[in-house]
Coordinates of C-alpha atoms in Angstrom, one line a residue:
M158 CA -10.1 -4.4 25.5
E159 CA -7.1 -6.4 24.3
A160 CA -5.8 -5.5 20.9
A161 CA -6.2 -8.2 18.2
K162 CA -3.0 -9.9 17.0
P163 CA -2.4 -11.2 13.5
V164 CA -0.7 -14.4 14.5
E165 CA 0.9 -15.5 17.7
A166 CA 4.6 -15.9 17.4
A167 CA 7.6 -16.8 19.6
K168 CA 10.4 -14.2 19.8
P169 CA 12.4 -14.6 16.6
A170 CA 16.1 -15.3 16.5
P171 CA 18.0 -12.6 14.7
A172 CA 19.6 -13.2 11.4
A173 CA 23.3 -13.7 11.3
S174 CA 24.9 -10.2 11.2
S175 CA 28.0 -9.4 9.2
P176 CA 28.3 -5.6 9.2
S177 CA 31.9 -6.0 7.9
R178 CA 30.4 -7.0 4.5
A179 CA 29.1 -3.5 4.1
K180 CA 32.3 -1.7 5.2
G181 CA 33.4 0.9 2.7
A182 CA 30.4 0.3 0.4
N183 CA 28.5 3.2 -1.2
L184 CA 25.0 1.8 -1.6
R185 CA 22.8 3.6 -4.2
I186 CA 19.2 3.2 -3.4
L187 CA 16.2 3.9 -5.7
L188 CA 13.0 4.5 -3.9
W189 CA 9.7 6.4 -3.9
Q190 CA 9.9 10.2 -3.0
S191 CA 7.3 10.3 -0.3
Y192 CA 6.7 10.3 3.5
K193 CA 8.3 6.8 3.4
Y194 CA 11.6 8.2 2.2
E195 CA 11.4 11.1 4.6
G196 CA 10.9 8.7 7.5
I197 CA 13.8 6.5 6.5
A198 CA 16.1 9.5 6.1
T199 CA 15.6 10.3 9.8
Y200 CA 17.5 7.3 11.0
A201 CA 19.4 5.8 8.1
K202 CA 22.7 7.3 9.3
E203 CA 22.7 4.6 12.0
F204 CA 23.5 2.0 9.4
E205 CA 26.4 4.1 8.1
D206 CA 27.7 4.5 11.7
L207 CA 27.3 0.7 12.3
T208 CA 29.0 -0.5 9.1
G209 CA 31.1 2.3 7.7
A210 CA 29.1 2.2 4.5
K211 CA 27.6 5.2 2.8
L212 CA 24.0 5.4 1.7
T213 CA 23.0 7.5 -1.4
F214 CA 19.3 7.7 -1.9
D215 CA 17.7 8.6 -5.2
P216 CA 14.0 9.4 -4.4
V217 CA 11.7 9.5 -7.4
A218 CA 8.2 10.8 -7.7
D219 CA 5.4 8.2 -7.6
A220 CA 4.3 8.5 -11.2
E221 CA 7.9 8.3 -12.5
L222 CA 9.3 5.5 -10.3
P223 CA 8.0 2.4 -12.3
S224 CA 9.3 3.7 -15.6
K225 CA 12.7 4.6 -14.1
Q226 CA 12.9 1.1 -12.5
I227 CA 12.0 -0.6 -15.8
V228 CA 14.7 1.4 -17.6
T229 CA 17.5 0.8 -15.1
L230 CA 16.6 -2.8 -14.3
S231 CA 16.0 -4.1 -17.8
G232 CA 18.9 -2.0 -19.1
K233 CA 21.3 -3.7 -16.6
T234 CA 22.9 -0.4 -15.9
G235 CA 24.3 -1.4 -12.5
E236 CA 23.4 2.0 -11.3
Y237 CA 21.6 0.9 -8.1
D238 CA 22.3 -1.6 -5.3
L239 CA 18.8 -1.6 -3.8
T240 CA 15.4 -0.6 -4.9
T241 CA 12.0 -0.5 -3.3
V242 CA 9.5 -2.8 -5.1
D243 CA 5.7 -2.3 -5.1
E244 CA 4.2 -5.7 -5.1
P245 CA 2.3 -5.6 -8.4
Y246 CA 5.5 -5.1 -10.3
M247 CA 7.1 -8.3 -9.0
P248 CA 6.3 -10.4 -12.1
A249 CA 7.8 -7.8 -14.4
Y250 CA 10.9 -7.1 -12.2
S251 CA 11.7 -10.5 -10.9
S252 CA 14.0 -11.5 -13.8
F253 CA 16.1 -8.4 -13.1
L254 CA 16.4 -9.0 -9.4
S255 CA 18.7 -11.2 -7.4
E256 CA 17.2 -14.3 -5.9
L257 CA 17.4 -13.9 -2.2
D258 CA 16.8 -17.5 -1.0
P259 CA 20.6 -18.2 -0.7
Y260 CA 20.9 -15.2 1.6
V261 CA 17.8 -16.1 3.6
Q262 CA 19.0 -19.6 4.1
G263 CA 22.7 -18.8 4.7
D264 CA 22.0 -16.2 7.3
K265 CA 19.0 -18.1 8.9
F266 CA 16.9 -15.0 8.1
P267 CA 13.8 -15.1 10.4
K268 CA 11.2 -15.0 7.7
E269 CA 8.8 -16.9 10.1
D270 CA 8.4 -13.7 12.0
W271 CA 6.8 -12.0 8.9
V272 CA 3.0 -12.1 8.5
P273 CA 2.8 -14.9 5.9
V274 CA 0.6 -13.1 3.4
M275 CA 3.0 -10.1 3.5
W276 CA 6.2 -12.1 3.1
D277 CA 4.5 -13.7 0.1
A278 CA 4.6 -10.3 -1.7
G279 CA 8.3 -10.8 -2.4
V280 CA 8.0 -14.3 -3.8
F281 CA 7.4 -15.1 -7.4
N282 CA 7.2 -18.6 -9.0
G283 CA 8.4 -20.1 -5.7
K284 CA 11.5 -17.9 -5.4
T285 CA 12.2 -15.0 -3.1
Y286 CA 13.2 -11.8 -4.9
A287 CA 12.4 -9.2 -2.3
V288 CA 11.9 -8.8 1.4
A289 CA 8.7 -7.1 2.5
F290 CA 9.3 -4.1 4.8
D291 CA 6.0 -2.1 4.7
P292 CA 2.7 -4.1 4.6
N293 CA -0.3 -2.1 3.6
V294 CA -4.0 -2.6 3.7
Q295 CA -6.7 0.0 3.6
I296 CA -8.5 0.7 6.9
F297 CA -11.3 3.0 7.9
I298 CA -10.0 6.2 9.4
Y299 CA -12.6 8.5 11.1
R300 CA -13.2 11.4 13.4
K301 CA -14.2 9.9 16.7
D302 CA -15.4 13.2 18.1
V303 CA -17.6 13.9 15.1
F304 CA -19.1 10.5 15.1
E305 CA -19.9 10.8 18.8
Q306 CA -21.4 14.3 18.4
K307 CA -23.7 13.1 15.6
G308 CA -24.5 9.8 17.0
I309 CA -23.0 7.8 14.1
K310 CA -22.1 4.2 14.5
V311 CA -18.9 3.1 12.9
P312 CA -19.9 1.5 9.6
T313 CA -18.9 -1.9 8.2
K314 CA -20.4 -1.3 4.7
F315 CA -19.8 1.4 2.2
S316 CA -23.6 2.0 2.0
E317 CA -23.6 2.7 5.8
A318 CA -20.5 5.0 5.3
Y319 CA -22.4 7.0 2.8
E320 CA -25.3 7.6 5.2
A321 CA -22.8 8.7 7.8
A322 CA -21.1 11.1 5.4
K323 CA -24.5 12.7 4.6
K324 CA -24.8 13.5 8.3
I325 CA -21.4 15.1 8.4
Q326 CA -21.3 17.0 5.1
G327 CA -21.4 20.7 5.5
D328 CA -19.6 24.0 4.8
Q329 CA -16.9 23.4 7.3
M330 CA -16.3 19.7 6.8
A331 CA -16.9 17.2 4.1
G332 CA -18.3 13.9 5.0
W333 CA -15.8 11.8 3.2
V334 CA -12.6 12.2 1.2
M335 CA -11.5 9.9 -1.6
M336 CA -9.4 10.0 -4.8
A337 CA -11.1 10.7 -8.1
I338 CA -8.3 12.3 -10.1
R339 CA -6.7 10.2 -12.9
N340 CA -4.2 8.3 -10.7
A341 CA -3.4 4.8 -9.6
Q342 CA -5.3 5.3 -6.4
T343 CA -8.5 6.0 -8.4
G344 CA -8.0 2.7 -10.2
I345 CA -7.6 1.0 -6.8
N346 CA -10.8 2.6 -5.6
A347 CA -12.6 1.3 -8.6
W348 CA -11.1 -2.2 -7.9
T349 CA -12.4 -2.0 -4.3
F350 CA -15.9 -1.0 -5.2
L351 CA -16.2 -3.6 -8.0
T352 CA -14.9 -6.5 -5.9
T353 CA -16.7 -5.6 -2.6
W354 CA -19.9 -5.5 -4.6
G355 CA -19.3 -9.1 -5.4
N356 CA -17.2 -9.2 -8.6
E357 CA -13.7 -10.2 -9.6
I358 CA -11.6 -8.3 -12.2
F359 CA -10.9 -11.6 -14.0
D360 CA -12.5 -15.0 -13.7
D361 CA -10.5 -18.2 -13.5
K362 CA -10.1 -18.2 -17.3
F363 CA -8.6 -14.6 -17.2
Q364 CA -11.7 -13.1 -18.8
P365 CA -12.8 -9.7 -17.4
A366 CA -15.7 -10.4 -15.1
F367 CA -17.2 -7.1 -13.9
D368 CA -19.3 -6.1 -16.9
N369 CA -22.6 -6.8 -15.2
D370 CA -25.3 -5.2 -13.0
K371 CA -23.2 -5.5 -9.8
G372 CA -20.4 -3.7 -11.6
Y373 CA -22.6 -0.9 -12.8
Q374 CA -24.1 -0.5 -9.3
A375 CA -20.7 -0.3 -7.7
L376 CA -19.5 2.5 -9.9
E377 CA -22.8 4.3 -9.6
F378 CA -22.1 4.4 -5.9
Y379 CA -18.6 5.7 -6.4
K380 CA -20.0 8.5 -8.6
K381 CA -22.8 9.3 -6.1
A382 CA -20.3 9.6 -3.3
I383 CA -17.9 11.9 -5.2
D384 CA -20.8 14.1 -6.2
T385 CA -22.5 14.5 -2.9
V386 CA -20.3 13.9 0.2
M387 CA -16.8 14.9 -0.8
P388 CA -14.8 18.2 -0.4
K389 CA -15.0 20.9 -3.1
G390 CA -12.2 20.4 -5.5
V391 CA -12.0 16.6 -4.9
L392 CA -11.6 16.0 -8.6
G393 CA -8.2 17.7 -8.6
M394 CA -6.8 16.3 -5.3
D395 CA -3.8 14.0 -5.5
Y396 CA -2.8 11.5 -2.9
A397 CA -0.9 14.0 -0.7
A398 CA -3.7 16.5 -0.8
M399 CA -6.4 14.0 0.1
N400 CA -4.5 12.8 3.2
A401 CA -3.8 16.5 4.2
E402 CA -7.6 17.2 3.9
Y403 CA -8.3 14.6 6.6
R404 CA -5.3 15.6 8.8
Q405 CA -6.3 19.2 8.7
G406 CA -9.8 18.5 10.0
K407 CA -11.6 19.1 6.7
A408 CA -13.2 15.6 6.3
G409 CA -15.1 13.3 8.6
F410 CA -13.5 10.1 7.4
M411 CA -11.7 8.2 4.6
Q412 CA -10.8 4.6 3.8
Q413 CA -7.1 4.8 3.2
W414 CA -3.8 2.9 3.3
A415 CA -2.9 2.1 6.9
S416 CA 0.7 3.3 6.3
I417 CA -0.6 6.9 6.7
A418 CA -1.8 6.3 10.2
P419 CA 1.5 7.0 12.0
G420 CA 1.7 10.3 10.1
I421 CA -1.7 11.4 11.4
K422 CA -0.2 11.3 14.8
T423 CA 3.2 12.7 14.0
S424 CA 2.7 15.2 11.1
K425 CA 3.1 18.8 12.1
D426 CA 0.0 19.9 10.2
S427 CA -2.3 17.3 11.9
V428 CA -5.1 18.7 14.1
V429 CA -6.8 15.3 14.5
A430 CA -4.1 13.2 16.1
D431 CA -6.1 12.6 19.3
K432 CA -9.5 12.7 17.6
T433 CA -9.0 9.8 15.1
G434 CA -10.4 6.3 15.3
Y435 CA -9.6 3.3 13.2
A436 CA -11.6 0.3 12.1
A437 CA -11.2 -2.6 9.7
A438 CA -11.8 -2.0 6.0
L439 CA -15.3 -1.5 4.7
G440 CA -17.1 -3.9 2.4
E441 CA -20.5 -4.3 0.9
E442 CA -21.5 -7.8 -0.4
K443 CA -17.9 -8.9 0.4
R444 CA -15.5 -7.3 2.9
H445 CA -11.8 -7.1 2.2
S446 CA -8.9 -4.7 1.4
M447 CA -6.4 -4.8 -1.4
R448 CA -3.0 -5.9 -0.1
G449 CA -0.2 -3.5 -0.9
V450 CA 3.3 -4.3 0.1
W451 CA 6.6 -2.5 -0.4
S452 CA 9.7 -4.7 -0.4
W453 CA 13.4 -4.3 -0.8
G454 CA 14.9 -5.9 -3.9
L455 CA 18.6 -6.2 -5.0
P456 CA 19.1 -5.5 -8.7
A457 CA 20.8 -8.6 -10.3
D458 CA 23.4 -6.3 -11.9
G459 CA 24.3 -4.6 -8.6
K460 CA 28.0 -4.6 -7.8
Q461 CA 27.6 -4.7 -4.0
R462 CA 24.9 -7.3 -3.3
D463 CA 26.5 -8.6 -0.1
A464 CA 26.6 -5.1 1.3
A465 CA 23.0 -4.4 0.1
W466 CA 21.8 -7.6 1.8
E467 CA 23.4 -6.3 5.1
F468 CA 21.3 -3.2 4.7
V469 CA 18.1 -5.3 4.2
K470 CA 18.9 -7.3 7.4
W471 CA 19.5 -4.1 9.4
F472 CA 16.5 -2.3 8.0
T473 CA 14.1 -5.2 8.9
T474 CA 15.3 -5.9 12.4
P475 CA 12.5 -5.3 15.0
E476 CA 14.4 -2.3 16.4
S477 CA 14.8 -0.6 13.0
M478 CA 11.3 -1.4 12.0
M479 CA 10.0 0.3 15.1
K480 CA 11.9 3.4 14.1
Y481 CA 10.4 3.2 10.6
V482 CA 6.9 3.1 12.1
K483 CA 7.6 5.8 14.6
S484 CA 9.0 8.1 11.9
G485 CA 5.6 8.1 10.3
A486 CA 6.8 6.2 7.2
G487 CA 4.5 3.2 7.4
N488 CA 3.9 -0.2 9.1
S489 CA 6.0 -3.3 9.7
P490 CA 5.3 -6.9 8.5
R491 CA 7.1 -8.4 11.5
L492 CA 5.1 -10.0 14.2
A493 CA 7.7 -9.0 16.8
V494 CA 6.7 -5.4 16.1
L495 CA 3.0 -5.8 15.5
D496 CA 2.6 -7.9 18.7
S497 CA 4.8 -5.7 20.8
P498 CA 3.2 -3.7 23.7
E499 CA 5.2 -0.7 22.4
F500 CA 3.5 -0.7 19.0
Q501 CA 0.0 -1.5 20.3
K502 CA 0.2 1.3 22.9
S503 CA 1.8 3.8 20.6
F504 CA -0.5 3.4 17.6
D505 CA -4.3 3.4 17.9
H506 CA -4.6 1.8 14.4
A507 CA -2.9 -1.5 15.6
P508 CA -6.2 -3.5 16.1
A509 CA -7.7 -2.3 12.8
L510 CA -4.5 -3.2 11.0
A511 CA -4.5 -6.7 12.5
E512 CA -8.1 -7.3 11.7
T513 CA -7.7 -6.1 8.1
F514 CA -4.6 -8.3 7.6
K515 CA -7.0 -11.2 8.0
I516 CA -9.1 -10.1 5.0
A517 CA -6.3 -8.9 2.8
K518 CA -6.9 -9.7 -0.9
K519 CA -4.3 -9.8 -3.7
R520 CA -4.8 -7.6 -6.6
P521 CA -4.5 -8.9 -10.2
I522 CA -0.7 -9.4 -10.5
F523 CA 0.6 -10.0 -14.0
K524 CA 3.5 -8.6 -15.9
E525 CA 0.9 -6.4 -17.6
Y526 CA -0.1 -4.8 -14.3
N527 CA 0.6 -1.3 -15.5
E528 CA -1.9 -1.7 -18.3
I529 CA -4.5 -3.3 -16.1
L530 CA -4.3 -0.6 -13.5
D531 CA -4.3 2.1 -16.1
A532 CA -7.6 0.7 -17.6
L533 CA -9.2 0.7 -14.1
N534 CA -7.8 4.2 -13.4
I535 CA -9.3 5.6 -16.7
M536 CA -12.6 3.8 -16.0
G537 CA -12.8 5.2 -12.5
S538 CA -11.8 8.8 -13.4
K539 CA -14.2 8.9 -16.3
V540 CA -17.0 7.9 -14.0
C541 CA -16.1 10.4 -11.3
T542 CA -15.8 13.3 -13.8
G543 CA -19.0 12.3 -15.6
E544 CA -17.1 11.8 -18.9
A545 CA -18.7 8.4 -19.2
S546 CA -21.6 6.5 -17.5
P547 CA -20.6 3.6 -15.2
K548 CA -22.0 1.2 -17.8
D549 CA -20.1 2.7 -20.7
A550 CA -16.9 3.1 -18.7
I551 CA -17.0 -0.5 -17.6
K552 CA -17.6 -1.8 -21.1
E553 CA -14.6 0.2 -22.4
A554 CA -12.4 -1.1 -19.6
S555 CA -13.5 -4.6 -20.0
G556 CA -12.7 -4.5 -23.7
K557 CA -9.2 -3.1 -23.0
L558 CA -8.5 -5.8 -20.4
S559 CA -9.6 -8.5 -22.8
E560 CA -7.1 -7.2 -25.3
V561 CA -4.3 -7.1 -22.7
M562 CA -5.1 -10.7 -21.6
K563 CA -5.1 -11.9 -25.2
R564 CA -1.8 -10.1 -26.0
G565 CA -0.3 -11.7 -22.9
G566 CA -1.3 -15.1 -24.0
Y567 CA -3.7 -15.7 -21.1
L568 CA -6.8 -15.6 -23.3
K569 CA -7.0 -17.7 -26.4

């Protein structure tokens, strides 16, 4: 069966290369301390060898990265030349980042080779402030061998997934693994359930729009799944622990960011590398996945912007992007990579990734994103722990979001 392709594309022309612009530079890079950084570190020296520049990475823990970025960017410290930007923070960070359109146009940067919905993550108010390098959607990741043994059909709906999980759940293996701890991923889970059950977080007038029966049913489902088909201790699992649970053969499936798929194959602790299957994201009344994109941004107060741009160009070449993927760090937004026989033969998740790109959905992106996600996170974690009923948690979150929207001037 031929693997699905996101978009057909001609082989792109490379951007104009000027490695001499980076010679002698010491580029300081602020980024997320994670498997992404670990992957980048395995081949970053190639840029140093090519250009004569030095790369100094400052990896920061997930929970601390946004606050450090806000302090350094808004404070105009000039401390960093590059930073990774998670897409929801683009509205808040854009005024502190360099506009990249002059670079894109001047070097004939091949942005047409990016999946359009992924390139768009670095654009705000019609201007390019960052270049996408790791496109993410959530896909369904499951044990092929277990599904075959138990006669389970790959689900397309969450309700079907729950029935599959009940057949798998046992002393040796949980049916499903999913975040429930108070963390951004729990807020994203809540968003996913609310919206696939047919709601939106905000209506077209910026009013919270999920305080209704569909919303209550969605979070009742979330609670039921956490209580009945998850591993023991799931309420204390962070992102790394959840992924390890699956890699180590302790859970039948999960819906998770596709960027972890290469790591399932390459991680030393993985016992399921050849037993894992992939499918497009689940839905219920609606079927979609939140879009999540990491991009490279250049702080406006950076002292070595030309050299930093050379790094971005090098990092996003098809050759470097393939190394990024093979390192287990994530995926690539470039069609030249996604459509390549090498990628599609090397990574079993390629067709699922391509199919889910077609149903990628933007999250609520406002300058107040941190507050919005925090409200959803608290709502989801309260439901999962039983601290609040789905109805009460939704009413509380809806009230908080109304206040956020009023304070931001969206609601009158």
